[in-house]
Coordinates of C-alpha atoms in Angstrom, one line a residue:
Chain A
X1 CA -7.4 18.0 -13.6
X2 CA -5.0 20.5 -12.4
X3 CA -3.0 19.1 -9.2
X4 CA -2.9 22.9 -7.5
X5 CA 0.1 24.1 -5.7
X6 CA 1.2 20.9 -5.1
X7 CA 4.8 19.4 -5.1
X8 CA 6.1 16.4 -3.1
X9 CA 9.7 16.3 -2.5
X10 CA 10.7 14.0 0.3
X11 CA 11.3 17.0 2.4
X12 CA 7.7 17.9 2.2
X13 CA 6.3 14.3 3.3
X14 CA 9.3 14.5 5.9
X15 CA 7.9 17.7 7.1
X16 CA 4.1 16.9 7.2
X17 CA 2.9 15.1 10.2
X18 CA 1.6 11.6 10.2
X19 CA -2.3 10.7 9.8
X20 CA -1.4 7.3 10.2
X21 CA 0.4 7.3 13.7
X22 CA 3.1 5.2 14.6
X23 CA 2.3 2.5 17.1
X24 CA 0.4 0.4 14.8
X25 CA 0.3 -3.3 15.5
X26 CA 1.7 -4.5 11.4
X27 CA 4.3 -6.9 11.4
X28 CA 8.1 -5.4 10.8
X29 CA 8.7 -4.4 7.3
X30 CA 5.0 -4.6 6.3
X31 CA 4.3 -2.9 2.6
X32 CA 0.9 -1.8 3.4
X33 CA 1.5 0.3 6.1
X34 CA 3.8 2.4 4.3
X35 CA 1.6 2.6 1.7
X36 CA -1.2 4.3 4.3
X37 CA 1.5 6.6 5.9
X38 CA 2.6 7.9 2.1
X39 CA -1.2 8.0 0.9
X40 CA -2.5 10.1 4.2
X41 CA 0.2 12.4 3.0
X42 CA -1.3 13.1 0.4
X43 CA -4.5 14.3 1.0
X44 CA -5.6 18.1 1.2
X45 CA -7.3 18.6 4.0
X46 CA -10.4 17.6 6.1
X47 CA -10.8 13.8 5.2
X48 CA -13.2 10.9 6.4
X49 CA -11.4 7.2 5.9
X50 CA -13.5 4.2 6.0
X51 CA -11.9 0.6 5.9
X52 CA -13.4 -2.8 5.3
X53 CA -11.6 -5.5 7.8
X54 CA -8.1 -6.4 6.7
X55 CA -4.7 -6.8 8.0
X56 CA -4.5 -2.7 8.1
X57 CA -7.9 -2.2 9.7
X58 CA -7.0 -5.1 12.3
X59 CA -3.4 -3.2 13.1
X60 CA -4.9 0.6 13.5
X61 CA -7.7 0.0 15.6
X62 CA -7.1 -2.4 18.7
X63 CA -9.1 -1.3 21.3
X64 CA -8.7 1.2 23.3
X65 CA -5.7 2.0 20.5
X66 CA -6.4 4.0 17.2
X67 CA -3.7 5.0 14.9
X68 CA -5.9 7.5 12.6
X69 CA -5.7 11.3 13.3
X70 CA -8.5 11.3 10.9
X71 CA -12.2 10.4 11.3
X72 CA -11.9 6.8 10.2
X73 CA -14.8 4.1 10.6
X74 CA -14.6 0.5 10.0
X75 CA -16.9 -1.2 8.3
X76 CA -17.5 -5.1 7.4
X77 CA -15.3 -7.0 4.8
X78 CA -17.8 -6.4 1.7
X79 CA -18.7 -2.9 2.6
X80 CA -16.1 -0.4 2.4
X81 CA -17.3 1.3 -1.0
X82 CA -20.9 1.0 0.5
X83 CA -19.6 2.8 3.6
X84 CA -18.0 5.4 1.3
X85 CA -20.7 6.0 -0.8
X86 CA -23.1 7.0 2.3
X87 CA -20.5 9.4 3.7
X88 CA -20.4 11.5 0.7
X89 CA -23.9 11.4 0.4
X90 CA -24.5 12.5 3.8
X91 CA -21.7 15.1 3.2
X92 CA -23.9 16.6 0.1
X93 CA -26.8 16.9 2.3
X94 CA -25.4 18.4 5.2
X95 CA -23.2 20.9 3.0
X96 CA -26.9 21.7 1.2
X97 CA -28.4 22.4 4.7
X98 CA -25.3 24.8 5.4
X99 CA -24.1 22.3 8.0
X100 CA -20.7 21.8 6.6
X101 CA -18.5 24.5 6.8
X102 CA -15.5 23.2 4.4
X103 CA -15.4 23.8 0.8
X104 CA -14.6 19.9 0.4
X105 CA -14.4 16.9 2.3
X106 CA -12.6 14.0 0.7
X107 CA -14.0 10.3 1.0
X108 CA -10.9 7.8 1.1
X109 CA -12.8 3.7 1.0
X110 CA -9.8 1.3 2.1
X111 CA -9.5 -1.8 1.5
X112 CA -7.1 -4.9 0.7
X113 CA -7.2 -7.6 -2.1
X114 CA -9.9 -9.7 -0.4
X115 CA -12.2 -6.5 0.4
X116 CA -11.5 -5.6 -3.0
X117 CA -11.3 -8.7 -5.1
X118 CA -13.5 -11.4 -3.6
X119 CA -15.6 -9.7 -1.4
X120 CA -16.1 -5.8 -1.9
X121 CA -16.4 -6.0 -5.7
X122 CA -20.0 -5.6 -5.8
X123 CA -20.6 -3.0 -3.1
X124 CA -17.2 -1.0 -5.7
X125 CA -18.8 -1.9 -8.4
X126 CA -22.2 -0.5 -7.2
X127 CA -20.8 2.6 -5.4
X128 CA -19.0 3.8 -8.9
X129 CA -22.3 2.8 -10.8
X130 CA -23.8 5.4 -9.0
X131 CA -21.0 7.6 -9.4
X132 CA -20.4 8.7 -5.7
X133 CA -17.4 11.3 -5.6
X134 CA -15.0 9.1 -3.5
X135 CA -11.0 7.8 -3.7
X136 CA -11.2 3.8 -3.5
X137 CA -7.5 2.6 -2.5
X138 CA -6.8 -0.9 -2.9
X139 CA -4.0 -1.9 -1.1
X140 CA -2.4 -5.6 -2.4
X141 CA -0.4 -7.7 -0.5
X142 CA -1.7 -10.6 -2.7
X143 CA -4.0 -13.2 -0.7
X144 CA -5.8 -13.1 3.0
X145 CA -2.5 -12.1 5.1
X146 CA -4.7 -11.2 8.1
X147 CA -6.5 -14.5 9.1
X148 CA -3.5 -17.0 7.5
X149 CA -2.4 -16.5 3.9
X150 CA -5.6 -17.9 2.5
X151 CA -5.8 -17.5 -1.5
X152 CA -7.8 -14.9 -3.2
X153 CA -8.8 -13.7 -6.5
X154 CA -5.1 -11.1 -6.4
X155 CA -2.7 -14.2 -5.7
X156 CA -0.5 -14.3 -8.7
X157 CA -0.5 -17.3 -10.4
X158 CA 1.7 -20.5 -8.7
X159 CA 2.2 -18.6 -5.8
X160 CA 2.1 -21.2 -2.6
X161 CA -0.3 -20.5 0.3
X162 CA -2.1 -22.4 3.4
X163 CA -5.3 -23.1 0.8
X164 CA -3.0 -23.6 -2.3
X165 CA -0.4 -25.2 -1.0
X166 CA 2.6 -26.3 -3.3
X167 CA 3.2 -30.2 -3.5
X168 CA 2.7 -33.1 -5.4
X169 CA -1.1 -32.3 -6.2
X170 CA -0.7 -28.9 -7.2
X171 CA 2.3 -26.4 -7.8
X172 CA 0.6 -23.3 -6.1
X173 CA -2.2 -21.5 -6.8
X174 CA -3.9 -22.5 -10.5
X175 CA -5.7 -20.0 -11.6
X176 CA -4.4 -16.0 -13.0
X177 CA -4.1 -12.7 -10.7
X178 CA -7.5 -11.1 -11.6
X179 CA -7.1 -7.6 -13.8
X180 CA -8.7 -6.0 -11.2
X181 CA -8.2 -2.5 -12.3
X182 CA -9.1 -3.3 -16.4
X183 CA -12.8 -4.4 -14.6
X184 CA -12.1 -1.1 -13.0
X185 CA -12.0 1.2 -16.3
X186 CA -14.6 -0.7 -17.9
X187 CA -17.0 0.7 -15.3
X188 CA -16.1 3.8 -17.5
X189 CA -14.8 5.8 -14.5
X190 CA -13.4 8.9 -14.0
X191 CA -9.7 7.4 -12.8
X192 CA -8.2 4.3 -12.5
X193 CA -4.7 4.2 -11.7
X194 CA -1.6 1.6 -10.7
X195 CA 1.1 2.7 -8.0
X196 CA 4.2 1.1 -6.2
X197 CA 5.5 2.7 -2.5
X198 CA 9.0 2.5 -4.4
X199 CA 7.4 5.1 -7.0
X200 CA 6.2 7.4 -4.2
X201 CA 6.2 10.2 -6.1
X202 CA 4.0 8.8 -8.6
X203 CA 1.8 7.2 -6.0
X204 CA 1.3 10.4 -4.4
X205 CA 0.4 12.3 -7.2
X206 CA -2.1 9.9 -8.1
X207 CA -3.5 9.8 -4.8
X208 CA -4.3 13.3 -5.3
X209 CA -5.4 13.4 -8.5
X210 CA -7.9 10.6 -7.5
X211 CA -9.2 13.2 -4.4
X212 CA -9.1 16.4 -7.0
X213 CA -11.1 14.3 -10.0
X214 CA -14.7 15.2 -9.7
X215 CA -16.9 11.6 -9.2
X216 CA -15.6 8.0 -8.6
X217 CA -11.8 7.1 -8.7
X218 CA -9.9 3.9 -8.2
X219 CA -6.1 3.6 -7.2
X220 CA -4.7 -0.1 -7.3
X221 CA -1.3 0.3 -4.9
X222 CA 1.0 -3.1 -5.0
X223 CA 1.9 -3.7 -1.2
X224 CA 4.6 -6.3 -0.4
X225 CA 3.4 -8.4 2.5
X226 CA 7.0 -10.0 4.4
X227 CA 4.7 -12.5 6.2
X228 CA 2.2 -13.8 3.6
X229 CA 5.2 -13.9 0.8
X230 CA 7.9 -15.5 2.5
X231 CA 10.7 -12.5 2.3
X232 CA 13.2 -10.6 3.9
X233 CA 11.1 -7.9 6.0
X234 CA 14.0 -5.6 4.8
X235 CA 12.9 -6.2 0.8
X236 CA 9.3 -4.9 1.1
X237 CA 10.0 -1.7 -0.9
X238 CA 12.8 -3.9 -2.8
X239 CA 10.2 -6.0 -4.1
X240 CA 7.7 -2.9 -5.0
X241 CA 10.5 -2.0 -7.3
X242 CA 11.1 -5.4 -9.1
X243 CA 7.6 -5.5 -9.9
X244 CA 7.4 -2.9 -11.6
X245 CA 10.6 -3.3 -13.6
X246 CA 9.5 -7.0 -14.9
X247 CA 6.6 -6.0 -15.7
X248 CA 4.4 -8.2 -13.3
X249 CA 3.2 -5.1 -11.9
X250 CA 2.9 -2.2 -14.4
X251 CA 2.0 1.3 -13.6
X252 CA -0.5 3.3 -15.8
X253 CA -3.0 5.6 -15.3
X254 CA -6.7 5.9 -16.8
X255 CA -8.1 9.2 -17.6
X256 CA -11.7 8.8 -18.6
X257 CA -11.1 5.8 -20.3
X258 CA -7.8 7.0 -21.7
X259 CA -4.8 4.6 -20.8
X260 CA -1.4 6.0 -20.4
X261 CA 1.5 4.4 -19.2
X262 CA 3.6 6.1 -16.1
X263 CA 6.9 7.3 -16.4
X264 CA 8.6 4.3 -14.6
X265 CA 6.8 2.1 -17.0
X266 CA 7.1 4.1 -20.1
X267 CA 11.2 4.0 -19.8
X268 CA 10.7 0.5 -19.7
X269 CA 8.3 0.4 -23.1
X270 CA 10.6 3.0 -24.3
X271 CA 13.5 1.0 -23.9
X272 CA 13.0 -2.8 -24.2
X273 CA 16.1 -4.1 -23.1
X274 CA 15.7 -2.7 -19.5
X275 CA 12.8 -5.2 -18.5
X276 CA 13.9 -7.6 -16.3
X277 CA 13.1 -11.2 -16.1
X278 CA 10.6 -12.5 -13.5
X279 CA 12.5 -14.4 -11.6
X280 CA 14.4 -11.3 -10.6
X281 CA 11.0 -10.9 -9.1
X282 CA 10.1 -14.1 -7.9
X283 CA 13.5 -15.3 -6.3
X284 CA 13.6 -14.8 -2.5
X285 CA 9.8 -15.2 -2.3
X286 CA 9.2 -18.4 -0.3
X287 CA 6.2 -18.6 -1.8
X288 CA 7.5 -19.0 -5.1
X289 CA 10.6 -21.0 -4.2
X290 CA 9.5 -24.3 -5.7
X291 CA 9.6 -22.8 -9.1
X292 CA 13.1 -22.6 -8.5
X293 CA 13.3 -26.7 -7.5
X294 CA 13.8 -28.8 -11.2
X295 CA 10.0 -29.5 -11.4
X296 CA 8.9 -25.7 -11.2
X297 CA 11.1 -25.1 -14.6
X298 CA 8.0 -25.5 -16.0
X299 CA 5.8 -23.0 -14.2
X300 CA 8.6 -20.3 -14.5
X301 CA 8.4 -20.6 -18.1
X302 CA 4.7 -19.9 -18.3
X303 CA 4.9 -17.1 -15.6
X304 CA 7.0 -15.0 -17.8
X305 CA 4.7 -16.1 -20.7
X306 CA 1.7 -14.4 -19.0
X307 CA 3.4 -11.3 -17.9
X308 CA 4.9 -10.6 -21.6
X309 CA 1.2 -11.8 -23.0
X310 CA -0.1 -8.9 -20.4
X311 CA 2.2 -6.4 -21.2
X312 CA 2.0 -6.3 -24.6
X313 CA -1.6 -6.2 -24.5
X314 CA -1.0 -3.1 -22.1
X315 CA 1.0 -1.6 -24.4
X316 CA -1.6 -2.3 -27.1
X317 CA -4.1 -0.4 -24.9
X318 CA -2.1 2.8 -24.2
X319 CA -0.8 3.1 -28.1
X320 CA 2.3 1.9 -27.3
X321 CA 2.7 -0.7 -29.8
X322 CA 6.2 -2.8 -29.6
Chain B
X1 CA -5.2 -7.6 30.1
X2 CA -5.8 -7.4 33.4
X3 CA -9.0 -8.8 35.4
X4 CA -9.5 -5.4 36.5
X5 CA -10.5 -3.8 32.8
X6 CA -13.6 -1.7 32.5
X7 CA -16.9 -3.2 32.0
X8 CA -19.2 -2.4 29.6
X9 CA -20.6 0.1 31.6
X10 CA -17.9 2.2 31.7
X11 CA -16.4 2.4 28.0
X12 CA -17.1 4.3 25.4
X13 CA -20.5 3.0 23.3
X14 CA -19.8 0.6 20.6
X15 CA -16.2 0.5 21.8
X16 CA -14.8 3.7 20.3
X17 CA -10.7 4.0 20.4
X18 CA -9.8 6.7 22.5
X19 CA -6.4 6.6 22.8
X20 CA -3.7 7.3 19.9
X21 CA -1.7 4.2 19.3
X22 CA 1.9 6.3 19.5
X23 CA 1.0 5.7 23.9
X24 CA 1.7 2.0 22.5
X25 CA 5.2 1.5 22.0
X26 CA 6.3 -1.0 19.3
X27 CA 10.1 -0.7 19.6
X28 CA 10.7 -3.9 22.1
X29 CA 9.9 -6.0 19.0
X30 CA 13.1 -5.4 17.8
X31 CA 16.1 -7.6 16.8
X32 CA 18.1 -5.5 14.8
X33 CA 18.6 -1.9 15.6
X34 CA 19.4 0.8 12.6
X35 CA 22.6 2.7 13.1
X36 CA 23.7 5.6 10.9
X37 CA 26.7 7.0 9.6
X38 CA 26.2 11.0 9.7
X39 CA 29.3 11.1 7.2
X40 CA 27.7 8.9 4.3
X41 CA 24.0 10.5 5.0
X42 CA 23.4 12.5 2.8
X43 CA 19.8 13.7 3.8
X44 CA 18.2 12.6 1.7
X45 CA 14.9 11.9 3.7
X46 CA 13.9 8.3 1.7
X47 CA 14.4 6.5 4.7
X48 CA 11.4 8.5 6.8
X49 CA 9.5 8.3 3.3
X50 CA 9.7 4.3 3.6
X51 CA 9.5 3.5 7.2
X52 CA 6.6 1.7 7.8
X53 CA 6.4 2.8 11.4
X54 CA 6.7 6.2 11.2
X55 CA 10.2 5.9 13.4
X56 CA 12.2 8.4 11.6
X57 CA 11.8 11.7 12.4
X58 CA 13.0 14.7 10.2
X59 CA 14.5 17.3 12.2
X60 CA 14.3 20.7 10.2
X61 CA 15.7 23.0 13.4
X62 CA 18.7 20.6 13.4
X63 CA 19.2 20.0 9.6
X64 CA 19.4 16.1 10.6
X65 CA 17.2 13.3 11.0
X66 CA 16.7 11.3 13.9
X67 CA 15.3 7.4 14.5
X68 CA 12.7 6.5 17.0
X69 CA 13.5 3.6 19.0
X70 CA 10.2 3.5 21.1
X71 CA 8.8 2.1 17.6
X72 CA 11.3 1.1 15.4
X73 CA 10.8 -2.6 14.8
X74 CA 13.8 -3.4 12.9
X75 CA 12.7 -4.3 9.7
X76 CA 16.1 -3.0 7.9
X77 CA 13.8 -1.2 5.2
X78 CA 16.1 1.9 5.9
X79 CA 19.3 -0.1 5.6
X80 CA 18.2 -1.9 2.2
X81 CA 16.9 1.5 0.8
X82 CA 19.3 3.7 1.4
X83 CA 21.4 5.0 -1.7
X84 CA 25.0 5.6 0.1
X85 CA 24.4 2.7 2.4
X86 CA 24.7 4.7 5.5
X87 CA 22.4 2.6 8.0
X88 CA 23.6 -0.7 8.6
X89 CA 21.2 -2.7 11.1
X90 CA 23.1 -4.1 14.0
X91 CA 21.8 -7.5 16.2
X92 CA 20.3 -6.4 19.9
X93 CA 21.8 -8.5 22.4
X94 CA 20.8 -8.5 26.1

């Protein structure tokens, strides 16, 4: 998997010109929308998007507005991998029948935590069954930001929202984040990879690397949400780095079933002492704030439990053994 | 909207987008407003890497980068990112 001629310095992003145009309708300081301007950088020429419905899809695309410079089509909420799967095989075809004059047209499926998670998983799950040659980019701003902070299966444990409120009955949501991309690499797929905006570097380079890898290839990308978590519009990137340096959010890469860790990540499993603790993390988060309140003491506790517990078993997986 | 809109008739089947969103201009959202201090920039070009709205433009002919006010929204992620702390976001008053 060579990445060919290919080097990002922020000069070159600065230079090349935006496929996600300004004038999009996401709230100030959103995560995901960064994400989608650094990600469309990335690509290496002609490139088809398709999006389930989300907060990003809402935000591009109100009528008669469009903020894609690329062919882009939008597709239902459980569809997007679906969607993808019939471009590219419609691509094959019409490249068979001499129709399609470029060497390669790239397949981007978009889609957020509830396309992904809840929704999408068995139209993804299908779509790399069948081994479709496609980039599936999940972008996670962590429960249903679009229709009203509604729960789903990528809200991190205790984390308050309009269906898991924090009160008396319960102290946020109950159940664990889902290990969406570990489902991911047991599908036995080409590449599955982690990335953080803050990281862009890394991000990017896995964003190509998922285009250049021949077959099905899955790139989980955290996305701080300023609305849906309760935070300072002004920490979304802020926060992209944090998670990454507690460890709530590591970055690794699978390579045909081979884990690695990522460089930001591997300093940290190289060097113990520089993890933080969560609540670095989780302070300023509204939607965490009643850990912080004497009763949540508790819950804090357990949320740094869970992290180390993941972590290590992370580092278990990529033969990094502590 | 207007009473006045198109019907059905008129737009483009199964309500294709036709315009690019940059004719829609997000900048009055705004409560702060990023200011820079050429002397502490040091070009470094993570600011237009991070904005989520696409409002800082790169200059190469100038050697200088320039924000967009039509759709800056204020956020501050330029301010918080920055290394040398050279944009500071300053409150819009009437």
């Amino acid at each position: 998997m060579a990445t060919e001629e290919w080097k990002f310095t922020t000069k070159d992003i600065a230079e090349k010109p935006d496929l996600f145009l300004s004038g999009h309708r996401a709230c100030a300081g959103c995560g995901p929308a960064t994400v989608l301007r650094m990600i469309m950088k990335a690509t290496r020429g002609p490139t088809i998007v398709t999006e389930a419905t989300g907060c990003m899809e809402v935000v591009s695309s109100i009528y008669p507005y469009t903020s894609w410079a690329v062919p882009w089509l939008h597709t239902a909420f459980e569809t997007a991998a679906a969607n993808a799967s019939g471009i590219e095989a419609a691509l094959k075809i019409l490249k068979k029948k001499g129709k399609v004059k470029y060497e390669h047209v790239d397949v981007i499926a978009l889609a957020g935590d509830g396309g992904t998670y809840d929704i999408g998983i068995q139209a993804l799950s299908g779509a790399v069954e069948r081994g479709h040659d496609f980039l599936f980019v999940l972008y996670d701003n962590e429960a249903y930001m679009n229709t009203g902070i509604q729960r789903s299966g990528g809200t991190p444990h205790g984390a308050a929202t309009t269906t898991s409120p924090a009160g008396t009955v319960i102290p946020g949501k109950l159940e664990y984040k889902k290990p969406i991309a570990e489902i991911m690499v047991a599908h036995e797929m080409p590449y599955v990879a982690t990335a953080s905006p803050y990281y862009w570097r890394d991000m990017l380079t896995k964003v190509r690397k998922g285009l250049e890898v021949e077959g099905p290839a899955f790139l989980h990308v955290f996305a701080p949400c300023p609305r849906g978590w309760r935070s300072d519009p002004a920490k979304s990137i802020e926060y992209s780095k944090l998670a990454v340096e507690t460890c709530v959010f590591p970055l690794w890469e699978s390579i045909n079933g081979q884990c690695q860790l990522s460089t930001p990540s591997k300093l940290i499993a190289l060097a113990p002492q520089k993890k933080k603790l969560v609540t670095e993390y989780l302070k300023g988060q509204g939607r965490f704030s009643h850990m912080f309140k004497p009763q949540g003491r508790k819950l804090l506790e357990e949320v740094q439990r869970v992290t180390d517990e993941r972590w290590q078993r992370l580092l278990s997986k990529c033969g990094m053994k502590q | 909207m207007t009473v006045k809109d198109k019907g059905w008739k008129e737009i483009a089947p199964a309500g294709v987008c036709s315009k690019a969103s940059t004719d829609f201009l997000t900048g009055d959202w705004k409560t702060y407003t990023p200011l820079r201090d050429p002397v502490k920039c040091t070009r470094c070009l993570l600011c237009v890497a991070f904005c989520p709205d696409g409002a800082i433009h790169w200059r190469p002919e100038k050697g200088d980068i320039e924000f967009d006010t039509r759709y800056c929204k204020g956020c501050g992620i330029c301010a918080n990112e920055c290394p040398t702390k050279a944009i500071t976001m300053k409150f819009e008053q009437e």
